Coordinates of C-alpha atoms in Angstrom, one line a residue:
Chain A
X1 CA 1.3 -24.7 -25.7
X2 CA 1.5 -21.2 -27.6
X3 CA 1.3 -17.9 -27.0
X4 CA -1.4 -15.8 -29.5
X5 CA -0.7 -12.0 -30.0
X6 CA -3.5 -10.5 -31.0
X7 CA -5.0 -7.0 -31.3
X8 CA -5.2 -3.6 -33.1
X9 CA -1.9 -3.5 -34.3
X10 CA -0.6 -2.6 -37.4
X11 CA 2.4 -4.6 -39.5
X12 CA 5.0 -2.3 -37.9
X13 CA 3.6 -2.5 -34.4
X14 CA 3.3 -6.3 -34.8
X15 CA 6.8 -6.7 -36.0
X16 CA 8.0 -4.7 -32.6
X17 CA 6.1 -6.4 -30.5
X18 CA 6.9 -9.8 -31.7
X19 CA 10.6 -9.3 -31.5
X20 CA 10.3 -8.0 -28.7
X21 CA 8.2 -10.5 -26.8
X22 CA 10.1 -13.8 -28.3
X23 CA 13.0 -11.8 -27.0
X24 CA 11.9 -11.7 -23.6
X25 CA 10.3 -15.4 -23.7
X26 CA 13.0 -17.1 -26.0
X27 CA 11.6 -20.5 -25.3
X28 CA 7.9 -19.9 -26.2
X29 CA 5.9 -20.2 -29.3
X30 CA 4.6 -17.0 -30.1
X31 CA 2.6 -16.0 -33.1
X32 CA 0.3 -12.9 -34.1
X33 CA -2.1 -15.2 -36.6
X34 CA -4.1 -18.0 -35.4
X35 CA -3.4 -19.6 -39.0
X36 CA -0.1 -20.2 -37.8
X37 CA -0.8 -21.8 -34.3
X38 CA -3.1 -25.0 -33.2
X39 CA -5.8 -23.2 -30.9
X40 CA -6.1 -26.4 -29.3
X41 CA -2.6 -25.2 -28.0
X42 CA -3.0 -21.9 -27.3
X43 CA -3.0 -21.2 -23.1
X44 CA -2.2 -17.7 -23.3
X45 CA -3.5 -14.3 -25.3
X46 CA -1.0 -11.1 -25.3
X47 CA -3.9 -8.8 -25.9
X48 CA -3.8 -5.1 -27.1
X49 CA -7.5 -4.2 -27.8
X50 CA -8.5 -7.4 -29.7
X51 CA -11.5 -7.9 -31.9
X52 CA -14.9 -8.6 -30.3
X53 CA -15.4 -12.3 -30.5
X54 CA -11.2 -12.8 -31.2
X55 CA -10.7 -14.7 -28.3
X56 CA -13.4 -17.5 -28.8
X57 CA -12.4 -21.3 -29.7
X58 CA -9.3 -21.3 -27.4
X59 CA -10.0 -24.2 -25.3
X60 CA -6.8 -24.1 -23.1
X61 CA -7.0 -20.5 -22.7
X62 CA -5.4 -20.3 -18.9
X63 CA -4.0 -16.3 -19.4
X64 CA -5.2 -12.9 -20.9
X65 CA -2.9 -10.3 -20.3
X66 CA -3.3 -7.4 -22.0
X67 CA -0.6 -5.1 -23.4
X68 CA -2.4 -1.7 -22.9
X69 CA -3.0 -0.6 -18.9
X70 CA -6.7 0.2 -19.8
X71 CA -9.1 -3.0 -20.0
X72 CA -12.5 -1.2 -20.5
X73 CA -12.8 -2.1 -24.1
X74 CA -11.6 -6.0 -23.3
X75 CA -14.2 -6.3 -20.4
X76 CA -17.2 -4.8 -22.9
X77 CA -16.5 -7.6 -25.0
X78 CA -19.3 -10.1 -24.0
X79 CA -17.8 -13.4 -26.0
X80 CA -14.9 -12.4 -23.2
X81 CA -14.2 -15.8 -22.1
X82 CA -15.4 -15.9 -18.3
X83 CA -13.7 -18.2 -16.6
X84 CA -9.7 -16.8 -18.1
X85 CA -7.6 -14.6 -15.5
X86 CA -7.1 -11.5 -17.2
X87 CA -4.4 -8.9 -16.0
X88 CA -3.3 -5.4 -16.8
X89 CA -0.5 -3.8 -18.4
X90 CA 1.3 -2.2 -15.5
X91 CA 5.1 -0.9 -16.8
X92 CA 6.8 1.3 -14.5
X93 CA 8.3 3.1 -18.0
X94 CA 4.8 3.5 -19.2
X95 CA 4.4 5.4 -15.7
X96 CA 7.1 7.3 -16.1
X97 CA 5.4 8.5 -19.3
X98 CA 2.5 9.5 -17.8
X99 CA 4.2 11.4 -15.1
X100 CA 6.2 13.5 -18.1
X101 CA 2.8 13.9 -20.0
X102 CA 1.1 15.3 -16.8
X103 CA 4.0 17.4 -16.0
X104 CA 4.1 19.0 -19.3
X105 CA 0.9 19.9 -19.2
X106 CA 0.9 21.3 -15.5
X107 CA 3.9 23.2 -16.2
X108 CA 2.5 24.8 -19.2
X109 CA -0.9 26.0 -17.6
X110 CA 0.8 27.0 -14.3
X111 CA 3.5 29.2 -16.1
X112 CA 1.0 30.5 -19.1
X113 CA 2.3 28.6 -22.3
X114 CA -0.8 27.6 -23.6
X115 CA -1.9 31.0 -23.5
X116 CA 1.4 32.5 -24.9
X117 CA 1.0 29.7 -27.5
X118 CA -2.3 31.8 -28.2
X119 CA 0.0 34.7 -28.4
X120 CA 1.8 33.8 -30.7
X121 CA -0.8 33.3 -33.4
X122 CA -2.1 36.6 -32.4
X123 CA 1.2 38.3 -32.9
X124 CA 0.8 39.6 -29.3
X125 CA 3.9 40.0 -27.1
X126 CA 2.8 40.5 -23.4
X127 CA 4.2 38.8 -20.3
X128 CA 1.5 37.2 -18.0
X129 CA 1.6 36.8 -14.2
X130 CA 4.4 34.1 -13.3
X131 CA 2.9 31.7 -10.6
X132 CA 5.0 29.6 -8.2
X133 CA 4.6 25.8 -8.4
X134 CA 3.8 25.9 -4.7
X135 CA 1.1 28.5 -4.9
X136 CA -0.7 25.5 -7.4
X137 CA -3.2 23.4 -6.0
X138 CA -3.4 20.3 -8.0
X139 CA -6.1 17.5 -7.9
X140 CA -5.1 14.0 -9.0
X141 CA -8.2 11.5 -9.2
X142 CA -7.4 7.7 -9.3
X143 CA -4.4 6.6 -7.7
X144 CA -3.4 3.6 -9.0
X145 CA 0.3 3.2 -10.7
X146 CA -0.6 5.7 -13.2
X147 CA -2.0 8.2 -10.7
X148 CA 0.7 7.5 -7.8
X149 CA 3.3 8.1 -10.4
X150 CA 1.6 11.7 -11.3
X151 CA 1.0 12.7 -8.2
X152 CA 4.6 12.1 -6.8
X153 CA 5.8 13.2 -9.8
X154 CA 4.3 16.5 -9.7
X155 CA 4.7 17.0 -5.6
X156 CA 8.3 16.3 -6.5
X157 CA 8.1 19.7 -8.1
X158 CA 6.8 21.8 -5.7
X159 CA 3.4 21.3 -6.7
X160 CA 0.9 21.1 -3.8
X161 CA -0.9 18.1 -4.9
X162 CA -3.8 15.9 -3.4
X163 CA -5.3 12.4 -4.5
X164 CA -9.0 11.5 -4.5
X165 CA -9.8 7.9 -4.9
X166 CA -13.6 6.3 -5.3
X167 CA -14.8 4.6 -2.0
X168 CA -13.7 1.0 -1.5
X169 CA -11.4 1.4 -5.0
X170 CA -8.6 -1.4 -5.4
X171 CA -6.1 1.4 -4.6
X172 CA -7.5 1.8 -1.1
X173 CA -4.7 -0.9 0.0
X174 CA -1.8 1.3 -1.2
X175 CA -0.1 4.0 0.7
X176 CA -0.3 6.9 -1.5
X177 CA 2.6 9.3 -2.2
X178 CA 0.3 12.6 -1.7
X179 CA -2.5 13.3 0.6
X180 CA -5.8 11.4 -0.1
X181 CA -9.4 11.7 0.4
X182 CA -11.9 8.9 -0.1
X183 CA -15.3 8.6 -1.7
X184 CA -17.5 10.7 -3.4
X185 CA -18.4 13.0 -0.4
X186 CA -14.8 14.3 -0.6
X187 CA -14.6 14.9 -4.1
X188 CA -16.6 18.8 -4.0
X189 CA -14.4 20.3 -1.9
X190 CA -11.4 19.0 -3.6
X191 CA -12.7 19.6 -7.1
X192 CA -13.6 23.6 -5.3
X193 CA -9.9 24.2 -4.2
X194 CA -7.9 22.8 -7.2
X195 CA -6.5 25.1 -9.6
X196 CA -5.7 21.9 -11.6
X197 CA -7.3 18.8 -11.8
X198 CA -5.5 15.8 -13.9
X199 CA -8.0 12.8 -14.0
X200 CA -6.4 9.3 -13.9
X201 CA -9.5 7.0 -12.7
X202 CA -10.4 3.8 -14.3
X203 CA -13.5 3.5 -16.6
X204 CA -16.1 1.7 -14.9
X205 CA -19.9 2.2 -14.7
X206 CA -18.9 4.2 -11.6
X207 CA -17.0 6.9 -13.2
X208 CA -18.6 6.9 -16.5
X209 CA -19.3 10.9 -17.3
X210 CA -18.4 11.9 -13.6
X211 CA -17.2 15.3 -15.6
X212 CA -20.7 16.3 -16.1
X213 CA -22.1 19.7 -15.7
X214 CA -22.6 19.2 -11.6
X215 CA -19.1 17.9 -11.0
X216 CA -17.5 20.7 -13.8
X217 CA -19.5 23.7 -11.8
X218 CA -18.2 22.4 -8.6
X219 CA -14.5 23.1 -9.9
X220 CA -12.8 26.4 -9.2
X221 CA -13.4 29.0 -11.5
X222 CA -10.6 29.6 -14.1
X223 CA -9.3 25.6 -13.6
X224 CA -8.4 23.5 -15.8
X225 CA -9.1 19.8 -16.5
X226 CA -6.3 17.2 -17.6
X227 CA -7.8 14.1 -19.0
X228 CA -5.5 11.5 -19.6
X229 CA -7.9 8.4 -18.8
X230 CA -10.9 7.7 -20.9
X231 CA -13.1 9.9 -23.1
X232 CA -16.0 9.0 -21.4
X233 CA -15.3 10.0 -18.3
X234 CA -15.8 13.3 -19.3
X235 CA -19.7 14.2 -20.9
X236 CA -18.3 16.6 -24.0
X237 CA -20.9 18.8 -24.4
X238 CA -20.7 19.5 -20.9
X239 CA -17.3 20.8 -21.2
X240 CA -18.0 22.7 -24.1
X241 CA -20.2 24.8 -22.0
X242 CA -18.2 25.1 -19.0
X243 CA -15.2 26.5 -21.6
X244 CA -17.7 28.5 -23.1
X245 CA -18.7 30.1 -20.0
X246 CA -15.5 30.5 -18.5
X247 CA -16.3 28.3 -15.7
X248 CA -12.9 26.4 -17.1
X249 CA -10.1 28.0 -19.0
X250 CA -8.1 25.4 -20.6
X251 CA -8.7 21.2 -20.9
X252 CA -5.9 19.2 -22.0
X253 CA -7.3 16.1 -23.7
X254 CA -5.9 13.0 -24.8
X255 CA -8.9 10.9 -25.1
X256 CA -12.4 11.2 -26.2
X257 CA -15.7 10.1 -26.8
X258 CA -14.8 9.0 -29.9
X259 CA -10.9 8.0 -31.3
X260 CA -9.9 9.1 -33.5
X261 CA -11.6 12.8 -32.5
X262 CA -13.6 12.7 -36.0
X263 CA -12.9 15.5 -38.2
X264 CA -14.8 18.4 -37.7
X265 CA -15.2 18.2 -34.0
X266 CA -15.3 21.4 -32.0
X267 CA -12.3 20.1 -30.0
X268 CA -10.2 20.5 -33.2
X269 CA -10.1 24.1 -33.5
X270 CA -11.0 25.4 -29.7
X271 CA -8.4 27.8 -28.6
X272 CA -8.6 26.7 -25.1
X273 CA -8.3 22.5 -25.9
X274 CA -5.3 21.1 -26.4
X275 CA -5.9 17.8 -28.5
X276 CA -3.5 15.0 -28.1
X277 CA -4.1 11.7 -30.0
X278 CA -4.1 9.0 -27.3
X279 CA -0.3 9.6 -26.7
X280 CA -0.1 10.6 -22.9
X281 CA 1.4 7.0 -22.0
X282 CA 2.4 5.1 -25.0
X283 CA 3.0 1.1 -24.2
X284 CA 6.8 0.4 -25.2
X285 CA 7.3 -3.0 -26.2
X286 CA 11.0 -3.0 -25.1
X287 CA 9.9 -2.7 -21.6
X288 CA 6.4 -4.0 -21.6
X289 CA 7.4 -6.8 -23.0
X290 CA 9.4 -8.6 -19.9
X291 CA 6.0 -7.4 -17.9
X292 CA 4.1 -10.1 -19.7
X293 CA 7.0 -12.5 -19.5
X294 CA 7.0 -12.6 -15.8
X295 CA 3.2 -13.0 -15.4
X296 CA 3.7 -15.9 -18.6
X297 CA 6.5 -17.6 -16.6
X298 CA 4.3 -16.9 -13.3
X299 CA 1.5 -18.7 -15.0
X300 CA 3.9 -21.4 -16.2
X301 CA 5.3 -22.0 -12.8
X302 CA 2.2 -22.3 -11.0
X303 CA 2.8 -19.1 -9.1
X304 CA 0.4 -16.2 -8.8
X305 CA -0.6 -13.7 -11.6
X306 CA 0.5 -10.4 -10.9
X307 CA -1.9 -7.6 -11.5
X308 CA -4.8 -9.1 -12.2
X309 CA -8.2 -7.8 -13.3
X310 CA -11.6 -7.8 -10.7
X311 CA -13.8 -8.0 -13.1
X312 CA -16.5 -6.9 -10.7
X313 CA -14.8 -3.6 -10.3
X314 CA -13.9 -3.3 -14.1
X315 CA -10.4 -2.7 -13.9
Chain B
X1 CA 21.4 58.4 3.1
X2 CA 18.4 56.8 0.4
X3 CA 17.7 54.5 -1.9
X4 CA 16.6 55.2 -5.8
X5 CA 14.6 52.7 -7.6
X6 CA 14.7 53.3 -11.1
X7 CA 14.1 51.8 -14.1
X8 CA 11.7 50.5 -17.3
X9 CA 8.6 49.6 -14.8
X10 CA 5.1 50.2 -15.5
X11 CA 3.1 52.2 -12.6
X12 CA 1.7 49.0 -11.2
X13 CA 5.1 46.8 -11.2
X14 CA 6.6 49.9 -9.5
X15 CA 4.0 49.8 -7.1
X16 CA 4.4 46.1 -6.6
X17 CA 8.7 46.9 -6.0
X18 CA 8.3 49.6 -4.3
X19 CA 5.7 48.0 -1.5
X20 CA 8.0 44.4 -1.5
X21 CA 11.4 46.3 -1.1
X22 CA 10.0 48.8 1.4
X23 CA 8.9 45.5 3.3
X24 CA 12.1 44.0 3.2
X25 CA 13.6 47.1 3.7
X26 CA 11.7 48.8 7.0
X27 CA 14.3 51.4 8.0
X28 CA 15.1 52.2 4.6
X29 CA 14.1 55.5 2.5
X30 CA 13.0 54.3 -1.3
X31 CA 11.6 56.1 -3.7
X32 CA 11.2 55.7 -7.7
X33 CA 11.7 59.5 -8.6
X34 CA 14.6 61.7 -7.7
X35 CA 11.8 64.5 -7.3
X36 CA 11.0 62.6 -4.1
X37 CA 14.8 62.2 -3.0
X38 CA 18.0 64.7 -2.8
X39 CA 20.1 63.4 -5.3
X40 CA 23.4 64.2 -2.9
X41 CA 21.8 61.8 -0.3
X42 CA 21.3 58.6 -3.0
X43 CA 23.9 56.4 -2.2
X44 CA 22.3 53.1 -3.2
X45 CA 20.3 52.7 -6.9
X46 CA 18.3 49.4 -7.5
X47 CA 17.7 49.1 -11.1
X48 CA 15.9 47.7 -13.8
X49 CA 16.9 48.3 -17.0
X50 CA 17.4 52.2 -16.2
X51 CA 17.6 54.1 -19.6
X52 CA 21.1 55.3 -20.2
X53 CA 21.9 58.3 -18.2
X54 CA 19.6 57.9 -15.2
X55 CA 22.4 57.1 -13.2
X56 CA 24.6 60.4 -13.5
X57 CA 24.6 63.2 -10.6
X58 CA 24.3 61.2 -7.7
X59 CA 27.5 61.5 -6.4
X60 CA 27.2 59.4 -3.3
X61 CA 26.0 56.5 -5.1
X62 CA 28.1 53.5 -3.5
X63 CA 26.1 50.4 -5.1
X64 CA 24.3 49.8 -8.4
X65 CA 22.0 46.7 -7.4
X66 CA 20.6 45.2 -10.5
X67 CA 16.6 43.3 -9.9
X68 CA 17.1 41.5 -13.5
X69 CA 19.4 38.9 -13.9
X70 CA 21.2 40.2 -17.0
X71 CA 23.4 43.4 -16.8
X72 CA 24.3 43.3 -20.6
X73 CA 21.7 46.6 -21.2
X74 CA 23.2 48.4 -18.1
X75 CA 26.7 47.8 -18.4
X76 CA 26.4 49.1 -22.1
X77 CA 25.2 52.5 -20.8
X78 CA 28.8 54.8 -21.3
X79 CA 27.5 56.9 -18.3
X80 CA 27.4 54.2 -15.8
X81 CA 29.4 55.5 -13.0
X82 CA 32.9 53.5 -13.3
X83 CA 34.1 53.3 -9.7
X84 CA 30.7 52.1 -8.6
X85 CA 30.3 48.3 -7.4
X86 CA 27.6 46.5 -9.6
X87 CA 25.2 43.8 -8.3
X88 CA 23.2 40.9 -10.6
X89 CA 20.2 39.9 -9.2
X90 CA 20.7 36.2 -7.7
X91 CA 17.2 34.7 -6.8
X92 CA 16.9 31.3 -6.0
X93 CA 13.3 31.6 -7.2
X94 CA 13.9 33.2 -10.6
X95 CA 16.5 29.9 -11.2
X96 CA 13.7 27.7 -10.3
X97 CA 11.2 29.7 -12.9
X98 CA 14.1 29.4 -15.7
X99 CA 14.3 25.5 -14.3
X100 CA 10.7 25.1 -15.3
X101 CA 10.5 26.3 -18.6
X102 CA 13.8 24.6 -19.5
X103 CA 12.4 21.3 -18.6
X104 CA 8.5 22.3 -20.2
X105 CA 10.2 23.1 -23.6
X106 CA 12.4 19.9 -22.5
X107 CA 9.4 17.4 -22.2
X108 CA 8.1 19.4 -25.3
X109 CA 10.5 18.2 -27.3
X110 CA 10.9 14.8 -26.2
X111 CA 7.3 13.5 -26.1
X112 CA 6.4 15.6 -29.5
X113 CA 3.7 18.1 -27.8
X114 CA 5.1 21.0 -29.9
X115 CA 4.2 18.6 -33.3
X116 CA 0.9 17.4 -31.8
X117 CA -0.4 21.3 -31.6
X118 CA 0.6 21.2 -35.8
X119 CA -1.0 18.4 -36.1
X120 CA -4.0 19.7 -33.7
X121 CA -4.0 23.1 -36.1
X122 CA -4.6 20.5 -39.5
X123 CA -7.0 18.4 -37.6
X124 CA -5.0 15.7 -37.9
X125 CA -4.8 11.9 -35.7
X126 CA -1.5 10.7 -35.1
X127 CA 0.7 9.3 -32.2
X128 CA 4.2 9.8 -32.7
X129 CA 7.2 7.5 -31.1
X130 CA 7.4 7.8 -28.3
X131 CA 11.1 8.4 -26.7
X132 CA 12.1 8.3 -22.8
X133 CA 14.3 11.1 -21.0
X134 CA 17.2 8.7 -20.6
X135 CA 17.4 8.5 -24.4
X136 CA 17.5 12.4 -24.5
X137 CA 20.8 14.5 -24.7
X138 CA 20.5 17.8 -23.6
X139 CA 23.6 20.2 -23.8
X140 CA 23.2 23.1 -21.2
X141 CA 25.3 26.2 -22.3
X142 CA 26.0 28.3 -19.4
X143 CA 26.7 27.2 -15.8
X144 CA 25.8 30.1 -13.8
X145 CA 23.1 30.1 -11.4
X146 CA 20.5 29.9 -13.7
X147 CA 22.4 27.3 -15.8
X148 CA 23.2 24.9 -12.8
X149 CA 19.7 25.4 -11.7
X150 CA 18.1 23.8 -15.2
X151 CA 21.1 21.1 -15.6
X152 CA 20.1 19.8 -12.2
X153 CA 16.7 19.9 -12.6
X154 CA 16.8 18.0 -15.9
X155 CA 19.1 15.9 -14.8
X156 CA 16.7 14.9 -12.0
X157 CA 14.0 13.6 -14.6
X158 CA 16.9 11.6 -16.5
X159 CA 17.8 13.4 -18.9
X160 CA 21.2 13.1 -20.0
X161 CA 22.6 16.1 -19.6
X162 CA 26.1 18.0 -20.2
X163 CA 26.8 21.5 -18.9
X164 CA 29.5 23.9 -21.2
X165 CA 30.9 26.8 -20.2
X166 CA 33.3 29.4 -21.7
X167 CA 37.1 29.2 -21.3
X168 CA 38.1 31.2 -18.1
X169 CA 34.6 32.2 -17.3
X170 CA 33.1 33.2 -13.8
X171 CA 31.5 29.5 -13.2
X172 CA 34.5 27.7 -13.2
X173 CA 34.9 28.3 -10.0
X174 CA 32.1 26.3 -8.5
X175 CA 31.4 22.8 -9.5
X176 CA 28.6 21.5 -12.3
X177 CA 25.7 19.6 -11.1
X178 CA 26.2 17.4 -14.3
X179 CA 29.4 16.5 -16.3
X180 CA 30.7 19.8 -17.8
X181 CA 33.2 20.6 -20.7
X182 CA 35.1 24.1 -21.0
X183 CA 36.2 26.1 -24.3
X184 CA 35.6 26.7 -27.9
X185 CA 37.1 23.5 -28.8
X186 CA 34.9 21.1 -26.6
X187 CA 31.5 22.9 -28.1
X188 CA 31.5 21.3 -31.7
X189 CA 31.8 17.7 -30.1
X190 CA 29.1 18.7 -27.5
X191 CA 26.7 20.2 -29.8
X192 CA 26.8 17.5 -32.5
X193 CA 25.6 15.0 -30.0
X194 CA 23.0 16.9 -28.1
X195 CA 19.0 16.1 -29.0
X196 CA 18.5 19.3 -27.3
X197 CA 20.7 22.7 -26.5
X198 CA 19.6 24.8 -24.2
X199 CA 21.2 28.5 -23.7
X200 CA 21.7 30.1 -20.7
X201 CA 24.8 31.9 -21.4
X202 CA 25.6 35.6 -20.3
X203 CA 25.7 38.1 -23.2
X204 CA 29.2 39.2 -23.5
X205 CA 31.6 40.3 -26.4
X206 CA 32.9 36.9 -26.6
X207 CA 29.0 35.1 -26.8
X208 CA 27.5 37.2 -29.0
X209 CA 26.4 35.7 -32.1
X210 CA 27.4 32.2 -30.7
X211 CA 24.6 30.5 -32.6
X212 CA 25.6 31.8 -36.2
X213 CA 25.2 29.2 -39.5
X214 CA 29.0 27.2 -38.3
X215 CA 27.7 26.3 -35.0
X216 CA 24.2 25.5 -36.3
X217 CA 25.5 23.6 -38.5
X218 CA 27.6 21.8 -35.8
X219 CA 24.3 20.8 -34.0
X220 CA 23.1 17.4 -34.4
X221 CA 20.6 16.7 -37.7
X222 CA 17.0 17.2 -36.6
X223 CA 18.0 18.8 -33.1
X224 CA 16.6 21.9 -31.2
X225 CA 17.6 25.1 -29.6
X226 CA 16.1 26.8 -26.7
X227 CA 17.0 29.9 -26.6
X228 CA 16.6 31.4 -23.1
X229 CA 19.4 33.4 -22.4
X230 CA 19.5 36.9 -24.5
X231 CA 18.4 37.3 -28.4
X232 CA 21.8 38.5 -29.8
X233 CA 23.3 34.9 -28.8
X234 CA 21.7 33.9 -32.4
X235 CA 22.4 35.3 -35.5
X236 CA 18.5 35.2 -36.9
X237 CA 18.2 34.4 -40.4
X238 CA 20.7 32.0 -39.4
X239 CA 18.3 30.1 -37.9
X240 CA 15.7 30.3 -40.0
X241 CA 18.1 29.1 -42.5
X242 CA 18.4 26.2 -40.1
X243 CA 15.0 25.6 -39.9
X244 CA 14.0 25.4 -43.6
X245 CA 16.9 22.7 -44.4
X246 CA 15.6 20.5 -41.7
X247 CA 18.9 21.3 -40.0
X248 CA 17.1 22.1 -36.8
X249 CA 14.2 20.7 -35.9
X250 CA 12.6 23.3 -33.8
X251 CA 13.4 26.5 -31.8
X252 CA 11.8 27.7 -28.6
X253 CA 13.0 31.5 -28.0
X254 CA 11.8 33.6 -25.2
X255 CA 14.5 36.6 -26.1
X256 CA 15.3 38.0 -29.4
X257 CA 17.4 40.7 -31.1
X258 CA 14.8 43.5 -30.9
X259 CA 12.0 43.1 -28.0
X260 CA 9.1 43.2 -28.3
X261 CA 9.6 40.9 -31.3
X262 CA 8.4 43.0 -34.1
X263 CA 5.2 42.4 -36.2
X264 CA 5.7 40.9 -38.7
X265 CA 8.7 38.8 -37.8
X266 CA 9.1 35.6 -39.8
X267 CA 9.3 34.2 -36.0
X268 CA 5.8 35.1 -35.3
X269 CA 4.2 32.7 -37.5
X270 CA 6.5 30.1 -38.4
X271 CA 5.3 26.3 -37.5
X272 CA 8.3 25.2 -35.8
X273 CA 9.5 28.3 -33.9
X274 CA 7.7 28.7 -30.6
X275 CA 7.8 32.9 -29.2
X276 CA 7.6 33.3 -25.7
X277 CA 7.8 37.0 -24.5
X278 CA 10.6 37.1 -22.4
X279 CA 8.8 35.8 -19.8
X280 CA 11.2 32.8 -19.2
X281 CA 12.0 33.7 -15.7
X282 CA 10.3 37.1 -14.4
X283 CA 11.7 38.8 -11.1
X284 CA 9.3 38.2 -8.3
X285 CA 9.5 41.0 -6.6
X286 CA 8.4 39.4 -3.1
X287 CA 11.6 37.1 -3.4
X288 CA 13.8 39.6 -5.1
X289 CA 13.4 42.2 -2.8
X290 CA 14.6 40.1 0.1
X291 CA 17.9 39.2 -2.0
X292 CA 18.2 43.2 -2.8
X293 CA 17.7 44.1 0.7
X294 CA 20.8 41.6 1.9
X295 CA 22.9 43.4 -0.2
X296 CA 21.5 46.9 1.1
X297 CA 22.5 45.8 4.9
X298 CA 26.0 44.7 3.7
X299 CA 26.6 47.8 2.8
X300 CA 25.8 49.8 5.2
X301 CA 28.0 47.0 7.4
X302 CA 30.7 47.5 5.5
X303 CA 30.9 43.6 4.8
X304 CA 31.5 42.2 1.2
X305 CA 28.7 42.5 -1.1
X306 CA 27.3 39.4 -2.8
X307 CA 26.9 38.8 -6.6
X308 CA 29.2 41.4 -7.8
X309 CA 29.3 41.9 -11.2
X310 CA 32.7 41.8 -13.0
X311 CA 32.8 44.5 -15.5
X312 CA 35.8 43.3 -17.6
X313 CA 34.3 39.6 -18.5
X314 CA 30.7 41.7 -18.6
X315 CA 28.6 39.8 -16.3

């Protein structure tokens, strides 16, 4: 049997992945092209946003292991084989990278470093009031691997962190590292008391467009939104209106409705928007290959797979 | 006896300090003007960069307690009474603020957030290689209260941190929270192996101009300098040359030869220079007043003063 690496990777990325995956699974045949494989022999697909239809015509397929953490694009492919288990990438190195990005954004918001950058551009010298970390209330939405890593890291720096999860979410089974609330009714009071809101929810039909005019209006006046999850969580026109009215002071955005962010999009030149190119937590082949290899070994040994996607819930 | 609050404070700051100091020392008479005091009765001066000559004509003076951490400007005043003990401000809240600024700068350098800001200004979408914290070698120069707080905070985030102190420095008596070396001969090898150099040295005749062309050339090519100490540590023309040649990729500067940084100074518009308005760690009257009060009580009780300045060493 053999393994098919498939997805939106440029030549250098494909080489890095093949090298890392082959090193992590020396006994396996792994190729990035079906021309080098017998499709009837492919029982595992390792995927990184594969183009729709990529996984058709693989009759022996028994596992689709995503190399990316988010699987919303994968699940949107109607040709995805229905009966085959899917697994997400859950890599502690990736969670650590996400926690670093969140911490950088929260430090910058607490201490005024985005404002100082605007002042530098204007040639203005003005120290701003200095807030302590224990004066900042931070909400972390989503308490999966990423959300918990972020919440724990922020709490360790002295921030007052509260978590939130959807009602009936997958993460409800695990203990959160910070005080947490659950369900739609708990969201508005949490937002109203938070200086910074960090979004790490999965993108599902229930969370799509969560940050619309109504939700943004429920936030504390002058608060900041840090979106590290998916662009479709945010109604971009509503966010622009909330920034224009002063309801929100700053948005730090790693993800967008359309990626790459199109030329001329108002976010690019907006003084209160920080644009990151979907780089808050990139999968690192060096560590992620070992995570994928563990699931490959589990499948081969007939053991339980880790990080299986619940297709009903969408993550 | 009474206490004279004296220094470069605007009206709002003066009020905040008076309020915090009076709350911390309810039994003391504290005024911000000599017109409200009998100069012969002033035995303690609480100072924040007092104009030269401010402490003349106070025959009963027995303690000059700085409200700022750095005392280089105070010591440069030739009229400073010679026999009176000086004390620096050593406030854990201020050290925490400094550690936050250093962590923000190091995170931004590690993860490319300064580069992403340049890309945003250019409308460019491009993820950059993602480095792990344990791949970053960070040097912290100066291992006093501030340097130790910074080194410990960075080490706790997984960075590979090494400290450096001058030979015969005051901090040699205390244990450093990270591996440390000492003296001029140890500096060049440390710089050559460091991706990021954070300067927290005191400004003394020995450290003035430390970052000149020779020192900058000894740094690792492509490294970054974070100066959170004093502007006079850096020869600004040499730093600009090191950035122009590509020897250094980025400088994060909180302090400058002339402050406020003059209009038209090349740092303002330099794409590889981050200008902060001497705000890396502002003294917070709420916590610093208690530190000053402890020394006032010590003086009144005839006990040893904390954080005395060694005038020979200059800090």
